[in-house]
PDB file of C-alpha atoms in Angstrom:
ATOM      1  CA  UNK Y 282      35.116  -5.655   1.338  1.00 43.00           C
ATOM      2  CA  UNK Y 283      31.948  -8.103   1.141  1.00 43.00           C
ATOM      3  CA  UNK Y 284      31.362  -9.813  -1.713  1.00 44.00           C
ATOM      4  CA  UNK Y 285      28.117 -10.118  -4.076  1.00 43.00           C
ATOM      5  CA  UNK Y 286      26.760 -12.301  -2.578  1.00 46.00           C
ATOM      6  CA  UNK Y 287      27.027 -10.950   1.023  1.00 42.00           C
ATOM      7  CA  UNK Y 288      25.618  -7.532  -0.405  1.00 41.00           C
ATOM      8  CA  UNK Y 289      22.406  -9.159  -2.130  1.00 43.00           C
ATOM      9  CA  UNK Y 290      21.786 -11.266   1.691  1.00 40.00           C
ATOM     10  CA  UNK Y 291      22.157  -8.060   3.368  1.00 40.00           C
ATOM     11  CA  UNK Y 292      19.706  -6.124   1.582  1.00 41.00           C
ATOM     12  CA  UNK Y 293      17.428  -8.958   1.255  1.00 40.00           C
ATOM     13  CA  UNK Y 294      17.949  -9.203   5.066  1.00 40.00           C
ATOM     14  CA  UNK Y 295      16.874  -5.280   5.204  1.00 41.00           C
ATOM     15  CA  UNK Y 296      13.964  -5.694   3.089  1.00 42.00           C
ATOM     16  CA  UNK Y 297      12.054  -7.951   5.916  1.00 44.00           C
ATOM     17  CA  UNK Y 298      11.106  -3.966   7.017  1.00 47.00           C
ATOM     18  CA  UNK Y 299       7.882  -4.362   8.409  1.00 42.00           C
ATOM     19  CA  UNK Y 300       5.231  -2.210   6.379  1.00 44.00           C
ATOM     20  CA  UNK Y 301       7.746  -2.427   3.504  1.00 49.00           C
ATOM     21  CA  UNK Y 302       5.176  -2.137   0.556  1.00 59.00           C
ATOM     22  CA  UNK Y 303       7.497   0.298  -1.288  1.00 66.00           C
ATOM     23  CA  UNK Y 304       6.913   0.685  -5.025  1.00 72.00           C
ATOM     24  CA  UNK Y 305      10.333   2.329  -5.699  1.00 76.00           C
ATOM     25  CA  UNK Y 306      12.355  -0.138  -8.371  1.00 73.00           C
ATOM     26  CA  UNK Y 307      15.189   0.522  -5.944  1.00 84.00           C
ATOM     27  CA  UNK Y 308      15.157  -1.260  -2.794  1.00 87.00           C
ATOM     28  CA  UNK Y 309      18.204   0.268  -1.759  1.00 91.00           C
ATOM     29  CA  UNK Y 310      16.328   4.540  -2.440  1.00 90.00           C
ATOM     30  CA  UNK Y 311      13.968   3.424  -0.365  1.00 90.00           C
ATOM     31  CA  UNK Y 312      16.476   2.051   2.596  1.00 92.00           C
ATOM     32  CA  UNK Y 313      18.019   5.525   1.751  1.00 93.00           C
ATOM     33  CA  UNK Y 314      14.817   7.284   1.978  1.00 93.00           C
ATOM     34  CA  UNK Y 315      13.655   5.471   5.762  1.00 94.00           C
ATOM     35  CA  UNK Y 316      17.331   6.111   6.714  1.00 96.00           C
ATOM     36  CA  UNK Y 317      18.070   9.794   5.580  1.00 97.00           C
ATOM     37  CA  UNK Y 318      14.495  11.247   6.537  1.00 96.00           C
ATOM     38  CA  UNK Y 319      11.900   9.204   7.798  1.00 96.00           C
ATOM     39  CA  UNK Y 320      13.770   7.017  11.143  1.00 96.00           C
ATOM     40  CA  UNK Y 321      15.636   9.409  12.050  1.00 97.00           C
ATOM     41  CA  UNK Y 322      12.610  12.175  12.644  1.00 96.00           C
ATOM     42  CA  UNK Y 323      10.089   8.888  13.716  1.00 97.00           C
ATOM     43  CA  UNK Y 324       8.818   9.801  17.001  1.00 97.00           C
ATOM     44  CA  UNK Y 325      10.088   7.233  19.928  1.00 98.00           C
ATOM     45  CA  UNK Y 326       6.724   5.831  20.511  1.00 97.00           C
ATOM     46  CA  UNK Y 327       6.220   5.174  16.529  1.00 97.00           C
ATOM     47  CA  UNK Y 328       9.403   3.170  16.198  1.00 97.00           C
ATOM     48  CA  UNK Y 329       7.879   1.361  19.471  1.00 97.00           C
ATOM     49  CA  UNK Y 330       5.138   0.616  17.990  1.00 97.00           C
ATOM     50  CA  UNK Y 331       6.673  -0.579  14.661  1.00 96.00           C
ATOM     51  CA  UNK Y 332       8.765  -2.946  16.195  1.00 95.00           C
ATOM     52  CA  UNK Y 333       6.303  -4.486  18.427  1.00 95.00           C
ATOM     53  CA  UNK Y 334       4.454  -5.013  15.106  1.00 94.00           C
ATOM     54  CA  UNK Y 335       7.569  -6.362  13.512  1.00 91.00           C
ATOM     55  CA  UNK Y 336       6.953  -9.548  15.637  1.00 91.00           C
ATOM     56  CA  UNK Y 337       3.242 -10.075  14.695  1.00 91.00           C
ATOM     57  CA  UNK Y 338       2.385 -12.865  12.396  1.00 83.00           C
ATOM     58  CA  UNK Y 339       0.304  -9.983  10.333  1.00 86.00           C
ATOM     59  CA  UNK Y 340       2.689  -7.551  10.158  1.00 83.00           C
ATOM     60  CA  UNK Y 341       2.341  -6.613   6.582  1.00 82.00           C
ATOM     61  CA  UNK Y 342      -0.908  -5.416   6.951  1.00 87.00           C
ATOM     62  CA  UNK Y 343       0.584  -2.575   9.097  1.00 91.00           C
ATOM     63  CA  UNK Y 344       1.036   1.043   7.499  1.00 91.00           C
ATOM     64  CA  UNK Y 345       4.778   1.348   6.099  1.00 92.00           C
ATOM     65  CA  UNK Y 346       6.987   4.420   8.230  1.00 95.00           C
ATOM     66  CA  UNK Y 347       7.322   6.648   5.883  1.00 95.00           C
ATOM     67  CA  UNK Y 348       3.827   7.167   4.790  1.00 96.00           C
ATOM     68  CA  UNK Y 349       2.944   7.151   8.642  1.00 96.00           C
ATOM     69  CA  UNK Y 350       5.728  10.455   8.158  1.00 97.00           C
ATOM     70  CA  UNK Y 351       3.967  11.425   5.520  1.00 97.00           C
ATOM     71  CA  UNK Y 352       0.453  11.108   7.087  1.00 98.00           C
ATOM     72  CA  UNK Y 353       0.871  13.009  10.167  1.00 98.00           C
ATOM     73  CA  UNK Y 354       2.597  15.958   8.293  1.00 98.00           C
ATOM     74  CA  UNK Y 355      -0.393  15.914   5.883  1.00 98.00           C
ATOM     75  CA  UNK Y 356      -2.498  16.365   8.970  1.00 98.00           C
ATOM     76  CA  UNK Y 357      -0.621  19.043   9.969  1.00 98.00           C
ATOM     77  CA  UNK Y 358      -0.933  20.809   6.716  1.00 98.00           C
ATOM     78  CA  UNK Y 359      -4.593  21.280   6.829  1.00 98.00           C
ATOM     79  CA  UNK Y 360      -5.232  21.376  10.368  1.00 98.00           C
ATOM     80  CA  UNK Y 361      -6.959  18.713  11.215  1.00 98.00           C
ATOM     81  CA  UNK Y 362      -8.786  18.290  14.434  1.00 98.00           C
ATOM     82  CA  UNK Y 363     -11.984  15.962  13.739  1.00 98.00           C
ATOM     83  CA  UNK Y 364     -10.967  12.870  11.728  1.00 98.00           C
ATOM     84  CA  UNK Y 365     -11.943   9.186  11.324  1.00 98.00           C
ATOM     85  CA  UNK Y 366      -9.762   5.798  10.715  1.00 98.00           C
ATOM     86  CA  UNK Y 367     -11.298   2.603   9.551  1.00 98.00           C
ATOM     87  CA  UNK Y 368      -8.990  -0.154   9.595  1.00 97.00           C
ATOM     88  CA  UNK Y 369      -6.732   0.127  12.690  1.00 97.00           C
ATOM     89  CA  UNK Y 370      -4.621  -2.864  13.509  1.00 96.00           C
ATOM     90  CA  UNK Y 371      -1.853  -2.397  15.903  1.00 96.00           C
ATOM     91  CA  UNK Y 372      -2.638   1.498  15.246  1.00 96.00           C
ATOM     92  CA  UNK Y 373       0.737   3.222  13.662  1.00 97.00           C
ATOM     93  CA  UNK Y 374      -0.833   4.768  11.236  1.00 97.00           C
ATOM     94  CA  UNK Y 375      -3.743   5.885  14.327  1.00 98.00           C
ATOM     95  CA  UNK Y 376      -0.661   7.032  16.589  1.00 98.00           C
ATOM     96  CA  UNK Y 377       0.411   8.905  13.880  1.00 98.00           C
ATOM     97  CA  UNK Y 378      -2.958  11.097  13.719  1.00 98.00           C
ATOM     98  CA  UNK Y 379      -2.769  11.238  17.006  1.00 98.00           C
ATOM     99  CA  UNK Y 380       0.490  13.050  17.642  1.00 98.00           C
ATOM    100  CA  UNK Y 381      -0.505  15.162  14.990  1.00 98.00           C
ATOM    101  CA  UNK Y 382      -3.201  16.539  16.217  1.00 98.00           C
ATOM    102  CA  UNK Y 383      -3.902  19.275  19.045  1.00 98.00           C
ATOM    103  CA  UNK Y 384      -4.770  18.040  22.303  1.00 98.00           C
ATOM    104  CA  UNK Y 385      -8.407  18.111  21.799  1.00 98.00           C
ATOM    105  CA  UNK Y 386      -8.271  16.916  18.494  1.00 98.00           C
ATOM    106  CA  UNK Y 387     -10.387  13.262  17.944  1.00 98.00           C
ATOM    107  CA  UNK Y 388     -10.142  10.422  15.827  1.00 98.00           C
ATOM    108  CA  UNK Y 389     -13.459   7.632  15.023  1.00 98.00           C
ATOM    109  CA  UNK Y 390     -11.153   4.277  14.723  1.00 98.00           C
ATOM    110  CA  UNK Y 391     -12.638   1.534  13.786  1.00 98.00           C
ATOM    111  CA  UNK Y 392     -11.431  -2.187  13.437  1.00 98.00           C
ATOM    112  CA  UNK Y 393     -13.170  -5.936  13.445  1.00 97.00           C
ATOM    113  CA  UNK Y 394     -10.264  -7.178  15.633  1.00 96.00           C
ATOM    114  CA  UNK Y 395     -10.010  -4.960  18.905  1.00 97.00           C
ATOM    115  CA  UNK Y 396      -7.460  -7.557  20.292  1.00 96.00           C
ATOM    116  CA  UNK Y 397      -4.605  -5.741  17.731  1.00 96.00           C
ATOM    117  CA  UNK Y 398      -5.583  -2.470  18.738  1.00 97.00           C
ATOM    118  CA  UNK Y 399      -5.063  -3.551  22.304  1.00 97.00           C
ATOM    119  CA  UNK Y 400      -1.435  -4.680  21.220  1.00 95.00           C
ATOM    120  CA  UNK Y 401      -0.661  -1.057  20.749  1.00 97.00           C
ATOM    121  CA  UNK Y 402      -2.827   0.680  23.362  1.00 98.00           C
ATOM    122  CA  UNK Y 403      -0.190   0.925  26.055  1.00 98.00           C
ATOM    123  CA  UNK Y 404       2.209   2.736  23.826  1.00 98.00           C
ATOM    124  CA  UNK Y 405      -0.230   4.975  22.274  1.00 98.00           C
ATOM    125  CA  UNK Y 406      -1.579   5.725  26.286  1.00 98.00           C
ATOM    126  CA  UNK Y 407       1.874   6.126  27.156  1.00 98.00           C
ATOM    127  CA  UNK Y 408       2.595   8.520  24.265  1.00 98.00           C
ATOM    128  CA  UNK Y 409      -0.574  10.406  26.176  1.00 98.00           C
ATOM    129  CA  UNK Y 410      -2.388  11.130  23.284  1.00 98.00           C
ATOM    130  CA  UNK Y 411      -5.058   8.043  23.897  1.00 98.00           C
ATOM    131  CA  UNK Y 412      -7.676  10.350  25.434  1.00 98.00           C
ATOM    132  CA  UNK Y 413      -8.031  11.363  21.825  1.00 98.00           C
ATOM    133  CA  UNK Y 414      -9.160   8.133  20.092  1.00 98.00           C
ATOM    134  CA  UNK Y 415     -12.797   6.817  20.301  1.00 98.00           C
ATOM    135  CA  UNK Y 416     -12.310   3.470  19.263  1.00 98.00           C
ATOM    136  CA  UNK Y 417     -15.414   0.913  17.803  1.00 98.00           C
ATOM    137  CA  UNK Y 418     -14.827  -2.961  17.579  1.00 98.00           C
ATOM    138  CA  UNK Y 419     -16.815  -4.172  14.549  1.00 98.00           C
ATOM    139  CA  UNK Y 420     -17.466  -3.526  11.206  1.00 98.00           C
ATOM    140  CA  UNK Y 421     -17.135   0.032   9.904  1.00 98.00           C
ATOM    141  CA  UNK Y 422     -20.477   0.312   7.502  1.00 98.00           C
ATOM    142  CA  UNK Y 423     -23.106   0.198  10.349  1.00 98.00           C
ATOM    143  CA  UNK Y 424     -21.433   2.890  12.394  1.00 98.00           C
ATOM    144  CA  UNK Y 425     -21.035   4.704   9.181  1.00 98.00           C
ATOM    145  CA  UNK Y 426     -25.056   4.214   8.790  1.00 98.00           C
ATOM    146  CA  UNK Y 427     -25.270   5.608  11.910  1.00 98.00           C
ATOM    147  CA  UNK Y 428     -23.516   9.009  11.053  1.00 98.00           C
ATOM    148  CA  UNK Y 429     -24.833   9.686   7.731  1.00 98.00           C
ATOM    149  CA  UNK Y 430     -28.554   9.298   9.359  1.00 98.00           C
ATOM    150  CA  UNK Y 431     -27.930  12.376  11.659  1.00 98.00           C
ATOM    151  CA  UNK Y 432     -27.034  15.613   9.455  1.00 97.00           C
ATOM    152  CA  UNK Y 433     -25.341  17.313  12.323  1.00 98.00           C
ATOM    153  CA  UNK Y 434     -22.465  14.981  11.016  1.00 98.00           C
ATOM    154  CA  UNK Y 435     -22.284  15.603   7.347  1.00 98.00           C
ATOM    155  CA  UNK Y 436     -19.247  17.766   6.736  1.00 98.00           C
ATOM    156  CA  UNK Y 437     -17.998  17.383  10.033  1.00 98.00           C
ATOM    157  CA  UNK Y 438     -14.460  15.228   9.771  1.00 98.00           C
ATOM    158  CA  UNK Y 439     -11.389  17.284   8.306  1.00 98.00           C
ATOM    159  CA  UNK Y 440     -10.015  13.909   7.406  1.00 98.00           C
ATOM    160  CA  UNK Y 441     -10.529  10.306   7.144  1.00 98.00           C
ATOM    161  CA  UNK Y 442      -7.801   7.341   6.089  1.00 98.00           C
ATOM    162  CA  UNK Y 443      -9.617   3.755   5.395  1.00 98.00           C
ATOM    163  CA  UNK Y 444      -6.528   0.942   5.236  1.00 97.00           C
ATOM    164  CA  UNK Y 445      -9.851  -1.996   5.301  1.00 97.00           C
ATOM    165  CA  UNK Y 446     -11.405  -4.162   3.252  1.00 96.00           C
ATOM    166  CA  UNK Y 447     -10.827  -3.451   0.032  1.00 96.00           C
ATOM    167  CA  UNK Y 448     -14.115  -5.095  -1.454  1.00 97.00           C
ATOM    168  CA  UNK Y 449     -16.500  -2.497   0.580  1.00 98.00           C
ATOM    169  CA  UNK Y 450     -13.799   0.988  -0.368  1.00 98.00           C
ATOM    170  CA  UNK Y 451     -16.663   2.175  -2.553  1.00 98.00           C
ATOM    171  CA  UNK Y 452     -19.374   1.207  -0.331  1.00 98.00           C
ATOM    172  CA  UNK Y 453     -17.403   3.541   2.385  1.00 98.00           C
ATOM    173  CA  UNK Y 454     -17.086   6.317  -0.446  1.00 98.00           C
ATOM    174  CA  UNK Y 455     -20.523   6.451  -0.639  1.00 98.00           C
ATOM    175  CA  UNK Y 456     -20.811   7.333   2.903  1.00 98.00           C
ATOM    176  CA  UNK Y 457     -17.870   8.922   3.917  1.00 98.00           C
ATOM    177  CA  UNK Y 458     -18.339  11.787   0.917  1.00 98.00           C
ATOM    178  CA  UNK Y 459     -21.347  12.652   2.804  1.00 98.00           C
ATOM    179  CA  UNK Y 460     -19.454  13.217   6.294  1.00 98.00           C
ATOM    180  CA  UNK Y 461     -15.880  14.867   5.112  1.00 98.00           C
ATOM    181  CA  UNK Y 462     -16.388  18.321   4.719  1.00 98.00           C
ATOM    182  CA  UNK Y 463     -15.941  20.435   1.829  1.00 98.00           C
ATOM    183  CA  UNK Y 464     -12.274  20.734   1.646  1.00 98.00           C
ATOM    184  CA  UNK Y 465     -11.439  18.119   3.212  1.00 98.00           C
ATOM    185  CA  UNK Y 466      -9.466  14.812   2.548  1.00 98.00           C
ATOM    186  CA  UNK Y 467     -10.480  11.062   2.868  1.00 98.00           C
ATOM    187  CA  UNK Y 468      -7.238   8.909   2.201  1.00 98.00           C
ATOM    188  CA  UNK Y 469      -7.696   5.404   0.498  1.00 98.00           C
ATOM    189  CA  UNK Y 470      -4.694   3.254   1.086  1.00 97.00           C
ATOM    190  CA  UNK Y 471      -3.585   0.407  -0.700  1.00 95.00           C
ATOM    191  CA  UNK Y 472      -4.441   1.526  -4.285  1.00 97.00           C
ATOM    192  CA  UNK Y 473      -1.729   0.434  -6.361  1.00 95.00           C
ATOM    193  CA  UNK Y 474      -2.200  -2.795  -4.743  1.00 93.00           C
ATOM    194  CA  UNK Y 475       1.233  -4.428  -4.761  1.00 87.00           C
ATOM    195  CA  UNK Y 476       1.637  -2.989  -7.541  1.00 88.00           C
ATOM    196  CA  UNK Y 477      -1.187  -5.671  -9.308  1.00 90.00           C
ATOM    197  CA  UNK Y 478      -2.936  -2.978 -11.236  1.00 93.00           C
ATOM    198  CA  UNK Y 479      -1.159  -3.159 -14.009  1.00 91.00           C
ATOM    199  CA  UNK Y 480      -0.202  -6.646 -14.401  1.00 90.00           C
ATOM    200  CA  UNK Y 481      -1.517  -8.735 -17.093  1.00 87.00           C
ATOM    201  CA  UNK Y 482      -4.431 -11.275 -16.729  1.00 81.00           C
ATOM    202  CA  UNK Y 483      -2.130 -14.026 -16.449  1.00 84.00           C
ATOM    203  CA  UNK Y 484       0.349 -12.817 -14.108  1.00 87.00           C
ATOM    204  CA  UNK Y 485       1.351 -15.265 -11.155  1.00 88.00           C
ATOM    205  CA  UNK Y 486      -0.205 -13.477  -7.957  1.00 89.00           C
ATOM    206  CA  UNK Y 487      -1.216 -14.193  -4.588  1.00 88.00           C
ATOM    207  CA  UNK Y 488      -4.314 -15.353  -3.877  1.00 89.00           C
ATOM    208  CA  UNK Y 489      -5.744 -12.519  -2.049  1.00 86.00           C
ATOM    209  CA  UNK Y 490      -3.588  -9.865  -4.184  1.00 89.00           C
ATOM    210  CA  UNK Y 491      -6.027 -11.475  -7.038  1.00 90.00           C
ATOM    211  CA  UNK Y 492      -8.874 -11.759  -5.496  1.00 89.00           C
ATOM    212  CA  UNK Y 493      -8.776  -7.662  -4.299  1.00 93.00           C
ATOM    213  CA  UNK Y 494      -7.677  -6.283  -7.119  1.00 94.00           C
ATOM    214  CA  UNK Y 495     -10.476  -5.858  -9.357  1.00 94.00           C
ATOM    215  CA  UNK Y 496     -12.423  -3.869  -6.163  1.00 96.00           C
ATOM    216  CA  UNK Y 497      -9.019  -1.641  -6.277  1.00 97.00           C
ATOM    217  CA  UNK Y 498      -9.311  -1.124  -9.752  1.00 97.00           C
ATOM    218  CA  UNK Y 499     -13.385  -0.393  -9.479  1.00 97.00           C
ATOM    219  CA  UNK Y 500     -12.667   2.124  -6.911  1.00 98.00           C
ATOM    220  CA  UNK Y 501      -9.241   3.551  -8.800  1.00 98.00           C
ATOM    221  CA  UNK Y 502     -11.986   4.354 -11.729  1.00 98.00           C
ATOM    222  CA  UNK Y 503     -14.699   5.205  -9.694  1.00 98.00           C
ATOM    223  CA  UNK Y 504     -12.696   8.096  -7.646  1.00 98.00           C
ATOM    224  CA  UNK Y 505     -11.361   9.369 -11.201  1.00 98.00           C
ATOM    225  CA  UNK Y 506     -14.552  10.219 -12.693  1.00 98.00           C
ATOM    226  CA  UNK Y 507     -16.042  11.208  -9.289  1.00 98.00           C
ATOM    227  CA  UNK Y 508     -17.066  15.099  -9.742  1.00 98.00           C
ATOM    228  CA  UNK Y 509     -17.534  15.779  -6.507  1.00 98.00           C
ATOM    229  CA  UNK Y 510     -13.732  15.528  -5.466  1.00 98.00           C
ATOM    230  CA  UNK Y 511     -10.271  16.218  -6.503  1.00 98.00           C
ATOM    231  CA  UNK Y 512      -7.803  13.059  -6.406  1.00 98.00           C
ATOM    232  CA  UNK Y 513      -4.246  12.376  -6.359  1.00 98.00           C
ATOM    233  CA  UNK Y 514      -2.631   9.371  -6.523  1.00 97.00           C
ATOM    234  CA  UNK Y 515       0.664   9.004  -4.990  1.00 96.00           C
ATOM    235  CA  UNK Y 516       2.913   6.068  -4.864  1.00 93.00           C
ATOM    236  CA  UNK Y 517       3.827   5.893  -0.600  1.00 93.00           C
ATOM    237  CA  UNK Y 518       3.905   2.839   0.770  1.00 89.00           C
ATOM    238  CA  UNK Y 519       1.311   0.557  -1.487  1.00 92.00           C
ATOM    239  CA  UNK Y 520      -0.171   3.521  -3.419  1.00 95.00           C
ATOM    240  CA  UNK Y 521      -2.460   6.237  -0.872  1.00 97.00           C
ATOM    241  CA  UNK Y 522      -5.397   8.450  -3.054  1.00 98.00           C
ATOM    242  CA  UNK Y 523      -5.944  11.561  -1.850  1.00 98.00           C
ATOM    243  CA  UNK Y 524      -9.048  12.996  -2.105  1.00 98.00           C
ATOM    244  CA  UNK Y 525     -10.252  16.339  -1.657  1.00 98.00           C
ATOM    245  CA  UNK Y 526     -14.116  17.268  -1.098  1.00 98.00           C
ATOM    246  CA  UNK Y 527     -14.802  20.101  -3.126  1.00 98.00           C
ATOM    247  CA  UNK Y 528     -18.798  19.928  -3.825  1.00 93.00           C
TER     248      UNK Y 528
END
């Protein structure tokens, strides 16, 4: 039988999962909840992809497995064919759109860094589902620009997920509103922020968990108040807002 101190090494050894950004008080639910539903059902070239990232210096930045479960069900649901990522990195959270949608389904990925993206490219080619990604090296708002100037493309995307820089999230609202359609979802990740939006003034935090947090909380209270869509909030991974065009 181990002792107390062998358990409390083990699950601290667990907890180096990469993407692990779970808000659950319980690290041990959430090694249940990866265990029980989530690796078991991950798709081969997803767990490739997560452990290549596992060895990248960066590898929190990547999206946690279960809400890459939970995002390409989601897609599923509501039939997504047309959708838009900014904010790639190794692309597990762009391999899960992929597989989840129909063969000539396509995805608008953008990232500053194309040199992660290329990390990932052979699995996500080898998964065959790279024909479906259109992928843009630079900053996101120019491109965005870009769209919003020709109306042929307002309404068009079924979906869009933006895991970016947190200080321009409203700045891509502003666009993106105009080019989801009516009905459907743009996906803000990171919006519980480590869980920083609720801690006091005060509280010891990273520097970059401090310096983001107030744009998280602008854009928490800007997407509450924000008529033209529905929201909902979910704690997956570091906190993912839904929201749902509906004028």
């Amino acid at each position: 039988m181990a002792s107390k101190g062998e358990e409390q090494q083990t699950q601290a050894g667990r907890h180096q999962e990469v993407g692990h950004k779970s808000l659950l008080q319980s690290d041990a639910l959430y090694q249940y909840i990866l265990e029980t539903s989530v690796y078991p059902r991950e798709p081969e070239p997803m767990k490739e992809l997560r452990e290549l990232t596992a060895k990248h210096p960066w590898n929190i930045m990547t999206t946690s497995a279960d809400e890459g479960q939970f995002l390409n069900m989601l897609l599923k649901l509501i039939n997504a064919k047309n959708t838009m990522e900014i904010g790639v990195y190794t692309g597990y959270s762009l391999l899960a759109t992929a597989l989840a949608l129909p063969d000539d389904g396509k995805i608008l990925a953008m990232d500053i860094n194309k040199e992660n993206y290329e990390l990932g490219l052979p699995i996500i080619q080898k998964a065959g589902v790279a024909h479906k990604i259109d992928f843009k090296e630079g900053p996101a708002l120019p491109v965005l620009d870009q769209l919003v100037q020709d109306e042929k493309n307002h309404g068009s995307y079924d979906f869009i997920f933006v895991d970016a820089d947190k200080d321009n999230y409203l700045n891509y609202h502003k666009r993106l509103i105009e080019l989801v359609k009516v009905g459907g979802i743009i996906g803000y990740d990171n919006t519980l922020w480590n869980g920083s939006v609720v801690a006091p003034p005060d509280a010891p935090l990273r520097k970059y968990v401090r310096y983001y947090r107030d744009f998280v909380l602008e854009l928490n209270k800007a997407l509450a108040v924000d008529p033209r869509i529905e929201i909902c909030m979910l704690p997956v991974g570091d906190g993912i807002t839904l929201c749902r065009r509906v004028k």
